[in-house]
Short mmCIF file of C-alpha atoms in Angstrom, two decimals:
data_model
loop_
_atom_site.label_atom_id
_atom_site.label_comp_id
_atom_site.label_asym_id
_atom_site.label_seq_id
_atom_site.Cartn_x
_atom_site.Cartn_y
_atom_site.Cartn_z
CA MET A 153 -36.12 20.43 7.80
CA GLU A 154 -37.79 23.83 8.19
CA LEU A 155 -36.69 26.54 5.68
CA LYS A 156 -35.59 29.77 7.17
CA ARG A 157 -37.21 33.10 6.03
CA VAL A 158 -35.07 35.37 3.90
CA VAL A 159 -35.23 39.44 3.78
CA VAL A 160 -33.50 41.97 1.93
CA THR A 161 -31.35 44.02 4.21
CA GLY A 162 -29.38 46.03 1.99
CA LEU A 163 -29.27 47.61 -1.63
CA GLY A 164 -26.39 49.07 -3.79
CA ALA A 165 -26.25 50.32 -7.18
CA LEU A 166 -24.06 51.95 -9.80
CA THR A 167 -26.03 52.30 -12.98
CA PRO A 168 -26.70 54.42 -16.09
CA ILE A 169 -29.27 56.62 -14.49
CA GLY A 170 -27.35 56.90 -10.98
CA ASN A 171 -24.28 56.11 -8.99
CA ASP A 172 -26.40 55.17 -5.94
CA VAL A 173 -29.67 53.70 -5.22
CA GLU A 174 -31.95 56.81 -4.70
CA THR A 175 -30.51 58.76 -7.61
CA THR A 176 -31.12 55.42 -9.92
CA TRP A 177 -34.55 54.85 -8.24
CA LYS A 178 -35.65 58.48 -8.66
CA ASN A 179 -34.62 58.82 -12.39
CA ALA A 180 -36.28 55.24 -12.99
CA VAL A 181 -39.52 56.65 -11.57
CA ASN A 182 -39.13 59.89 -13.43
CA GLY A 183 -38.31 58.12 -16.84
CA VAL A 184 -35.12 59.12 -17.58
CA SER A 185 -32.93 57.40 -20.26
CA GLY A 186 -29.39 56.73 -19.50
CA ALA A 187 -28.53 56.25 -23.33
CA GLY A 188 -26.08 58.64 -25.09
CA PRO A 189 -22.97 58.49 -27.38
CA ILE A 190 -20.36 55.87 -26.72
CA THR A 191 -17.68 57.45 -24.69
CA HIS A 192 -15.27 54.46 -23.50
CA PHE A 193 -13.97 54.13 -27.28
CA ASP A 194 -14.11 55.54 -30.62
CA SER A 195 -17.14 53.89 -32.17
CA THR A 196 -17.35 56.05 -35.23
CA LYS A 197 -17.21 53.00 -37.45
CA PHE A 198 -19.53 50.74 -35.54
CA LYS A 199 -23.29 50.22 -36.56
CA THR A 200 -24.21 51.19 -33.07
CA ARG A 201 -22.58 54.26 -31.94
CA PHE A 202 -24.36 54.69 -28.46
CA ALA A 203 -25.02 52.89 -24.89
CA CYS A 204 -26.03 53.28 -21.40
CA GLU A 205 -22.82 54.10 -19.79
CA VAL A 206 -22.23 54.91 -16.11
CA LYS A 207 -21.57 58.37 -15.76
CA ASP A 208 -19.00 60.41 -13.83
CA PHE A 209 -17.21 57.39 -12.37
CA ASN A 210 -13.77 58.13 -11.06
CA PRO A 211 -11.90 54.95 -9.92
CA GLU A 212 -9.69 57.26 -7.77
CA GLU A 213 -12.42 58.25 -5.56
CA HIS A 214 -12.89 54.70 -4.50
CA PHE A 215 -9.73 52.79 -5.17
CA ASP A 216 -6.03 53.66 -4.49
CA ARG A 217 -3.86 53.43 -7.69
CA LYS A 218 -2.16 50.22 -6.82
CA LYS A 219 -5.33 48.61 -6.02
CA ALA A 220 -6.93 50.11 -9.43
CA ARG A 221 -4.15 48.62 -11.43
CA THR A 222 -5.33 44.87 -10.41
CA LEU A 223 -8.96 45.49 -11.51
CA ASP A 224 -11.10 45.52 -14.49
CA LEU A 225 -14.14 48.06 -14.62
CA TYR A 226 -16.55 45.56 -14.40
CA ALA A 227 -14.91 44.69 -10.74
CA MET A 228 -14.85 47.98 -9.54
CA TYR A 229 -18.45 48.51 -10.57
CA ALA A 230 -19.24 45.23 -8.37
CA ILE A 231 -17.28 46.22 -5.51
CA VAL A 232 -18.62 49.89 -5.25
CA ALA A 233 -22.39 48.35 -5.46
CA ALA A 234 -21.69 45.71 -2.88
CA ASP A 235 -19.96 48.23 -0.51
CA GLN A 236 -23.04 50.24 -0.71
CA ALA A 237 -25.35 47.41 0.13
CA ILE A 238 -22.95 46.31 3.04
CA ASN A 239 -22.77 49.81 4.34
CA ASP A 240 -26.60 50.06 3.97
CA ALA A 241 -27.21 46.88 5.92
CA GLY A 242 -24.74 47.29 8.63
CA LEU A 243 -23.31 44.27 8.00
CA ASP A 244 -19.70 45.01 8.01
CA ASN A 245 -18.89 45.25 11.77
CA GLU A 246 -17.44 42.81 14.57
CA ASN A 247 -20.75 41.85 15.81
CA VAL A 248 -21.62 39.54 12.79
CA ASP A 249 -19.81 36.07 12.60
CA LYS A 250 -18.09 36.51 9.13
CA ASN A 251 -17.46 32.83 8.54
CA ARG A 252 -21.14 32.81 7.86
CA ILE A 253 -21.32 36.07 5.68
CA GLY A 254 -20.93 35.06 1.83
CA VAL A 255 -20.74 36.69 -1.45
CA ILE A 256 -22.20 35.47 -4.75
CA PHE A 257 -21.44 37.93 -7.46
CA ALA A 258 -22.28 37.45 -11.12
CA ALA A 259 -21.10 38.44 -14.46
CA GLY A 260 -22.41 37.44 -17.84
CA ILE A 261 -18.90 38.30 -19.68
CA GLY A 262 -16.60 39.67 -16.92
CA GLY A 263 -13.14 41.50 -17.65
CA LEU A 264 -13.87 41.51 -21.53
CA HIS A 265 -11.69 45.12 -21.66
CA THR A 266 -8.71 43.55 -19.80
CA PHE A 267 -9.13 40.63 -22.38
CA GLU A 268 -9.28 43.08 -25.43
CA GLN A 269 -6.16 44.94 -24.20
CA GLU A 270 -3.94 42.17 -23.29
CA ALA A 271 -5.15 40.28 -26.75
CA GLY A 272 -4.76 43.27 -28.66
CA TYR A 273 -1.47 43.89 -27.25
CA PHE A 274 -0.04 40.48 -28.06
CA ALA A 275 -1.53 40.83 -31.73
CA LEU A 276 0.25 43.79 -32.03
CA ASN A 277 3.72 43.01 -30.62
CA GLY A 278 4.08 39.39 -29.84
CA GLU A 279 5.82 38.24 -32.82
CA GLU A 280 8.61 40.93 -32.15
CA GLN A 281 8.78 40.65 -28.28
CA GLY A 282 7.18 37.08 -27.57
CA PRO A 283 4.55 36.68 -24.95
CA LYS A 284 4.55 39.59 -22.52
CA TYR A 285 1.29 39.84 -20.65
CA ASN A 286 0.40 41.75 -17.48
CA PRO A 287 0.72 39.61 -14.51
CA PHE A 288 -2.67 40.83 -13.54
CA PHE A 289 -4.07 39.71 -16.91
CA ILE A 290 -5.94 36.50 -15.87
CA PRO A 291 -7.25 37.63 -12.22
CA LYS A 292 -8.43 40.89 -13.78
CA MET A 293 -10.13 38.86 -16.35
CA ILE A 294 -12.14 36.11 -14.89
CA ALA A 295 -15.80 36.52 -14.20
CA ASP A 296 -15.52 35.27 -10.40
CA ILE A 297 -12.86 37.60 -9.15
CA ALA A 298 -15.52 40.39 -7.89
CA ALA A 299 -16.88 38.08 -5.55
CA GLY A 300 -13.35 37.29 -4.37
CA GLN A 301 -12.38 40.86 -4.09
CA ILE A 302 -15.48 41.86 -2.19
CA SER A 303 -14.89 38.74 0.26
CA ILE A 304 -11.20 40.04 0.63
CA ASP A 305 -12.17 43.56 1.31
CA HIS A 306 -14.78 42.77 3.85
CA ASN A 307 -13.13 39.43 5.45
CA PHE A 308 -16.35 37.66 4.50
CA ARG A 309 -15.50 33.73 4.57
CA GLY A 310 -18.81 32.16 3.82
CA PRO A 311 -20.06 30.53 0.55
CA ASN A 312 -18.06 32.73 -2.33
CA TYR A 313 -18.34 32.35 -5.93
CA ALA A 314 -19.68 33.58 -9.48
CA THR A 315 -22.73 32.61 -11.38
CA VAL A 316 -22.53 32.97 -15.13
CA SER A 317 -25.50 32.38 -17.41
CA ALA A 318 -25.39 35.46 -19.70
CA CYS A 319 -28.18 37.85 -19.06
CA ALA A 320 -29.63 35.51 -16.15
CA SER A 321 -26.47 35.50 -14.16
CA SER A 322 -27.20 37.99 -11.20
CA ASN A 323 -30.82 36.58 -11.12
CA ASN A 324 -29.13 33.14 -10.41
CA ALA A 325 -26.80 34.47 -7.81
CA LEU A 326 -29.85 35.82 -6.06
CA ILE A 327 -31.72 32.61 -6.04
CA ASP A 328 -28.44 30.69 -4.91
CA ALA A 329 -28.23 33.07 -2.04
CA PHE A 330 -31.60 32.59 -1.29
CA ASN A 331 -31.29 29.21 -1.44
CA LEU A 332 -28.11 28.89 0.81
CA VAL A 333 -29.47 31.35 3.54
CA ARG A 334 -33.02 29.55 3.82
CA LEU A 335 -31.08 25.97 4.01
CA GLY A 336 -29.13 27.70 7.18
CA MET A 337 -25.78 27.46 5.16
CA ALA A 338 -24.92 31.10 5.74
CA ASP A 339 -26.75 34.06 7.77
CA ALA A 340 -26.45 36.60 5.07
CA ILE A 341 -24.90 36.77 1.55
CA VAL A 342 -24.16 39.84 -0.50
CA ALA A 343 -25.53 39.08 -4.04
CA GLY A 344 -25.77 40.94 -7.33
CA GLY A 345 -24.12 41.20 -10.73
CA ALA A 346 -21.91 43.65 -12.59
CA GLU A 347 -21.05 43.95 -16.04
CA ALA A 348 -18.62 46.65 -18.23
CA ALA A 349 -18.63 45.31 -21.95
CA ILE A 350 -19.05 48.81 -23.62
CA TYR A 351 -15.81 48.33 -25.82
CA PRO A 352 -15.10 47.46 -29.24
CA ALA A 353 -15.39 43.74 -28.64
CA GLY A 354 -18.62 43.91 -26.88
CA VAL A 355 -20.30 46.35 -29.11
CA GLY A 356 -18.93 44.72 -32.43
CA GLY A 357 -19.99 41.53 -31.19
CA PHE A 358 -23.40 42.21 -30.40
CA ASN A 359 -23.60 44.10 -33.53
CA ALA A 360 -22.19 41.21 -35.71
CA MET A 361 -25.54 39.29 -34.26
CA LYS A 362 -27.78 42.02 -35.01
CA ALA A 363 -29.10 42.28 -31.55
CA LEU A 364 -28.43 46.10 -30.89
CA SER A 365 -30.58 48.71 -31.84
CA THR A 366 -28.92 50.99 -34.55
CA ARG A 367 -31.41 54.12 -33.65
CA ASN A 368 -28.16 56.35 -33.55
CA ASP A 369 -30.05 59.49 -34.30
CA GLU A 370 -32.04 59.51 -30.85
CA PRO A 371 -30.24 57.23 -28.62
CA GLU A 372 -32.09 58.02 -25.63
CA ARG A 373 -35.38 56.61 -27.41
CA ALA A 374 -33.92 53.71 -28.72
CA SER A 375 -34.61 51.13 -25.84
CA ARG A 376 -38.42 50.76 -26.58
CA PRO A 377 -39.65 47.41 -25.38
CA PHE A 378 -42.96 46.11 -26.66
CA SER A 379 -43.44 48.87 -29.38
CA GLY A 380 -43.89 48.29 -32.85
CA SER A 381 -40.56 49.96 -33.88
CA ARG A 382 -38.03 48.05 -31.54
CA ASP A 383 -35.01 46.96 -33.34
CA GLY A 384 -32.75 45.43 -30.60
CA PHE A 385 -31.31 46.25 -27.24
CA VAL A 386 -29.10 49.03 -25.88
CA ILE A 387 -26.24 47.55 -23.94
CA GLY A 388 -25.77 48.91 -20.37
CA GLU A 389 -23.09 48.64 -17.83
CA GLY A 390 -22.88 48.96 -14.24
CA ALA A 391 -23.43 46.77 -10.95
CA ALA A 392 -26.24 46.04 -8.41
CA ALA A 393 -26.20 44.41 -5.15
CA LEU A 394 -28.56 43.17 -2.52
CA VAL A 395 -27.87 41.72 0.95
CA LEU A 396 -30.18 38.70 1.44
CA GLU A 397 -30.49 37.94 5.11
CA GLU A 398 -32.03 35.25 7.46
CA LEU A 399 -34.75 36.84 9.00
CA GLU A 400 -34.08 36.18 12.78
CA HIS A 401 -30.41 37.22 12.32
CA ALA A 402 -31.53 40.27 10.90
CA LYS A 403 -34.00 41.22 13.57
CA ALA A 404 -31.52 40.23 16.41
CA ARG A 405 -29.14 43.14 15.14
CA GLY A 406 -31.91 45.45 14.37
CA ALA A 407 -31.42 45.61 10.80
CA HIS A 408 -33.95 47.57 8.31
CA ILE A 409 -35.86 45.03 6.19
CA TYR A 410 -36.93 46.32 2.85
CA ALA A 411 -38.84 43.18 1.69
CA GLU A 412 -39.03 39.40 2.00
CA VAL A 413 -37.58 36.89 -0.72
CA ALA A 414 -40.64 34.60 -1.44
CA GLY A 415 -39.30 32.16 -3.98
CA GLY A 416 -37.17 31.64 -7.19
CA GLY A 417 -37.66 29.59 -10.48
CA MET A 418 -35.24 28.55 -13.10
CA SER A 419 -35.89 26.87 -16.55
CA ALA A 420 -34.31 26.41 -19.94
CA ASP A 421 -35.64 27.17 -23.29
CA ALA A 422 -33.76 24.34 -24.88
CA TYR A 423 -34.49 25.82 -28.30
CA HIS A 424 -31.38 28.09 -29.53
CA ILE A 425 -28.04 29.45 -28.40
CA THR A 426 -29.19 33.13 -28.66
CA ALA A 427 -33.01 33.56 -29.45
CA THR A 428 -35.61 33.16 -26.93
CA HIS A 429 -38.40 30.82 -27.41
CA PRO A 430 -41.02 32.55 -29.58
CA GLU A 431 -43.74 30.83 -27.68
CA GLY A 432 -42.02 31.84 -24.56
CA LEU A 433 -42.13 27.98 -23.35
CA GLY A 434 -39.00 28.53 -21.14
CA ALA A 435 -40.29 32.07 -20.04
CA ARG A 436 -43.40 30.55 -18.83
CA LEU A 437 -42.02 27.44 -16.98
CA VAL A 438 -39.73 29.89 -15.10
CA MET A 439 -42.72 31.94 -13.75
CA GLU A 440 -44.41 28.79 -12.81
CA ASN A 441 -41.43 27.27 -11.16
CA ALA A 442 -40.92 30.74 -9.15
CA LEU A 443 -44.67 30.74 -7.90
CA LYS A 444 -44.52 26.83 -6.97
CA ASP A 445 -41.40 27.85 -4.95
CA ALA A 446 -42.87 30.75 -3.28
CA GLY A 447 -45.92 28.90 -2.53
CA MET A 448 -48.08 31.55 -4.17
CA LYS A 449 -50.80 31.84 -6.69
CA PRO A 450 -50.73 33.76 -9.75
CA GLU A 451 -53.37 36.42 -8.67
CA GLU A 452 -51.05 37.35 -5.43
CA ILE A 453 -48.59 39.19 -7.87
CA ASP A 454 -49.16 42.73 -8.66
CA TYR A 455 -46.31 43.74 -10.51
CA VAL A 456 -43.92 41.78 -12.99
CA ASN A 457 -40.42 43.72 -13.89
CA LEU A 458 -40.37 42.00 -17.23
CA HIS A 459 -37.22 40.72 -19.24
CA GLY A 460 -38.24 43.04 -21.77
CA THR A 461 -35.16 43.98 -23.98
CA SER A 462 -36.68 45.55 -26.93
CA THR A 463 -35.75 42.79 -29.18
CA PRO A 464 -38.30 41.76 -32.01
CA VAL A 465 -38.50 38.25 -30.94
CA GLY A 466 -38.03 38.33 -27.40
CA ASP A 467 -40.49 40.74 -26.04
CA ILE A 468 -43.43 38.71 -27.79
CA GLY A 469 -42.36 35.46 -26.24
CA GLU A 470 -42.41 36.82 -22.74
CA GLU A 471 -45.75 38.61 -23.34
CA LYS A 472 -47.41 35.11 -24.50
CA ALA A 473 -45.89 33.66 -21.31
CA VAL A 474 -47.29 36.37 -19.20
CA LYS A 475 -50.52 35.61 -20.44
CA GLU A 476 -50.40 31.85 -20.17
CA VAL A 477 -49.00 32.07 -16.59
CA PHE A 478 -51.53 34.73 -15.17
CA GLY A 479 -54.64 34.46 -17.04
CA LYS A 480 -57.14 36.89 -16.54
CA HIS A 481 -55.03 38.26 -13.81
CA ALA A 482 -52.48 39.43 -16.19
CA TYR A 483 -54.81 42.39 -17.16
CA ASP A 484 -54.89 43.37 -13.30
CA MET A 485 -51.44 43.62 -12.87
CA ASN A 486 -48.77 46.23 -13.74
CA LEU A 487 -45.76 45.18 -16.16
CA SER A 488 -42.90 47.42 -16.90
CA SER A 489 -39.49 46.97 -18.60
CA THR A 490 -36.88 49.04 -16.84
CA LYS A 491 -34.28 48.21 -19.58
CA SER A 492 -36.21 51.08 -21.33
CA MET A 493 -34.21 53.32 -19.21
CA THR A 494 -31.09 51.75 -18.03
CA GLY A 495 -30.50 49.55 -21.16
CA HIS A 496 -29.53 46.02 -20.71
CA LEU A 497 -26.80 45.48 -18.46
CA LEU A 498 -26.40 41.95 -19.23
CA GLY A 499 -24.69 39.90 -16.32
CA ALA A 500 -25.99 42.61 -13.90
CA ALA A 501 -29.50 43.12 -15.25
CA GLY A 502 -31.18 40.73 -12.83
CA ALA A 503 -29.79 42.29 -9.78
CA LEU A 504 -30.60 45.90 -10.90
CA GLU A 505 -34.26 44.77 -11.87
CA ALA A 506 -34.35 42.74 -8.45
CA LEU A 507 -33.51 46.01 -6.81
CA MET A 508 -36.14 47.94 -8.96
CA SER A 509 -38.90 45.34 -7.74
CA VAL A 510 -37.96 45.97 -4.21
CA LYS A 511 -38.14 49.63 -4.30
CA ALA A 512 -41.31 49.60 -5.99
CA ILE A 513 -42.73 47.19 -3.15
CA THR A 514 -41.43 49.65 -0.39
CA ASP A 515 -42.36 52.93 -2.29
CA GLY A 516 -45.67 51.54 -3.62
CA ILE A 517 -44.75 52.87 -7.21
CA ILE A 518 -44.40 51.25 -10.53
CA PRO A 519 -41.42 52.44 -12.63
CA PRO A 520 -42.58 53.10 -16.43
CA THR A 521 -41.87 51.61 -19.63
CA ILE A 522 -40.56 54.57 -21.44
CA ASN A 523 -40.30 55.65 -25.19
CA HIS A 524 -43.97 54.16 -26.44
CA GLU A 525 -45.86 56.14 -28.99
CA GLU A 526 -49.75 55.44 -29.14
CA ASP A 527 -49.40 54.81 -33.05
CA ASP A 528 -46.62 52.36 -32.53
CA LYS A 529 -47.92 49.19 -31.82
CA ASP A 530 -46.93 45.59 -33.02
CA PRO A 531 -49.89 43.27 -33.95
CA GLU A 532 -48.63 40.54 -32.17
CA ILE A 533 -48.85 42.26 -28.62
CA ASP A 534 -51.57 42.77 -26.42
CA TYR A 535 -52.24 46.27 -25.35
CA ASN A 536 -54.95 45.50 -23.11
CA LEU A 537 -52.12 44.45 -20.62
CA ASN A 538 -50.88 47.48 -18.73
CA PHE A 539 -47.32 48.00 -19.32
CA THR A 540 -46.94 51.15 -17.45
CA PHE A 541 -46.22 53.09 -20.63
CA ASN A 542 -44.09 56.48 -20.23
CA LYS A 543 -45.35 57.47 -16.70
CA ALA A 544 -44.95 55.68 -13.32
CA GLN A 545 -47.79 54.60 -11.46
CA LYS A 546 -48.58 54.65 -7.91
CA ARG A 547 -49.83 51.18 -6.44
CA ASP A 548 -49.72 49.12 -3.39
CA ILE A 549 -47.58 46.36 -4.29
CA ASN A 550 -47.77 43.21 -2.00
CA ALA A 551 -45.35 41.06 -4.47
CA ALA A 552 -43.56 41.39 -7.74
CA LEU A 553 -41.63 38.74 -9.67
CA SER A 554 -38.63 39.94 -11.83
CA ASN A 555 -37.60 38.00 -14.87
CA THR A 556 -34.47 37.23 -16.75
CA PHE A 557 -33.49 35.53 -19.73
CA GLY A 558 -29.95 34.75 -21.07
CA PHE A 559 -28.23 33.68 -24.40
CA GLY A 560 -28.12 29.54 -24.28
CA GLY A 561 -31.62 29.53 -22.88
CA HIS A 562 -31.20 30.19 -19.46
CA ASN A 563 -34.29 31.74 -17.29
CA ALA A 564 -34.42 32.84 -13.65
CA ALA A 565 -37.42 34.58 -11.95
CA ILE A 566 -37.47 35.84 -8.54
CA ILE A 567 -40.18 36.83 -6.40
CA PHE A 568 -40.04 39.35 -3.49
CA LYS A 569 -43.21 40.23 -1.16
CA LYS A 570 -43.78 42.96 1.46
CA TYR A 571 -42.40 42.23 4.83
CA LYS A 572 -44.85 41.18 7.61
CA ASP A 573 -43.36 40.04 10.98
#
């Protein structure tokens, strides 16, 4: 069967560096860090006391009190970002067949704060009172509920589910959406991811693994991918959403087209439950699979939005994989890690970085990898590669690839290219 072409017609974002797409993008291009002291809870006794939180978010501006009581913060973030993307695409109207519009929205963890509250309450009071849980405990907590809530709000009755593959979750959501639309199983899908894990269980759990940076004295400089003094990732929160739509359907309704989805790849490290493969074997395979699916040659890629979490081992493996996949062309491309500004949004990372890749194509500018110092080098990193350190660079971008890798060895990569009719 002939596969249909798939394009991006809507964008939405609620992030540590902006509560909409344009603010997020402007701050990314200008190298603004979203990191600061944790405000969601008292982190005084924690090894890490900073994070990349969403700022100035008031649920009452988006939800009535009755609705807000039924939603975990991660689902609120998801709904707000999805609504932005849907409005941007002009998809929420009676001129589209809502039976053929779906929602695939990811989370790496889901309603962690809700779980923490309910489990904590039982631990403190259960022996005396017996089980006394909030009736919304389960529907607030489960990782698929954001997708369900978005479909209910907009009456979208197409494919509806969540993808959960740790930090690769929302890239998997985008790839699933891409495949369903190009196979003709939906006209459009709202795809993305959300996360809100900056709470004691999230920060404490990642601290116990020694995964987080502990640079408490200068949090805004803590996320420093590919620099020698990197000491772990900075946990972030928020959501991002993209509307992926069949080309002819988009053209028929006069939708604005940002870019075309060229292909997607998936792989597994098959190595360790949390560590990425030190030689980047899974990372190499996922990029090769994405290029194969897109029918593209390595030299056709101009920009790679790296997974680049600022962990000692992970950055080295990805750098090796890039050089193996792209060969000499690796030195002609731009590379950058926007996590240096946003922190690591876990299950929302892939969607946000896909959005950044699309904006890089449309605006012809590469967002930087901030916080690198000239004398702060890792002998295992090849600095002849262009990591776009510290300052954005203008460039005509025909195609961009975005990587995400997750605990469990899950890898997903997606390629966008400039739309040509």
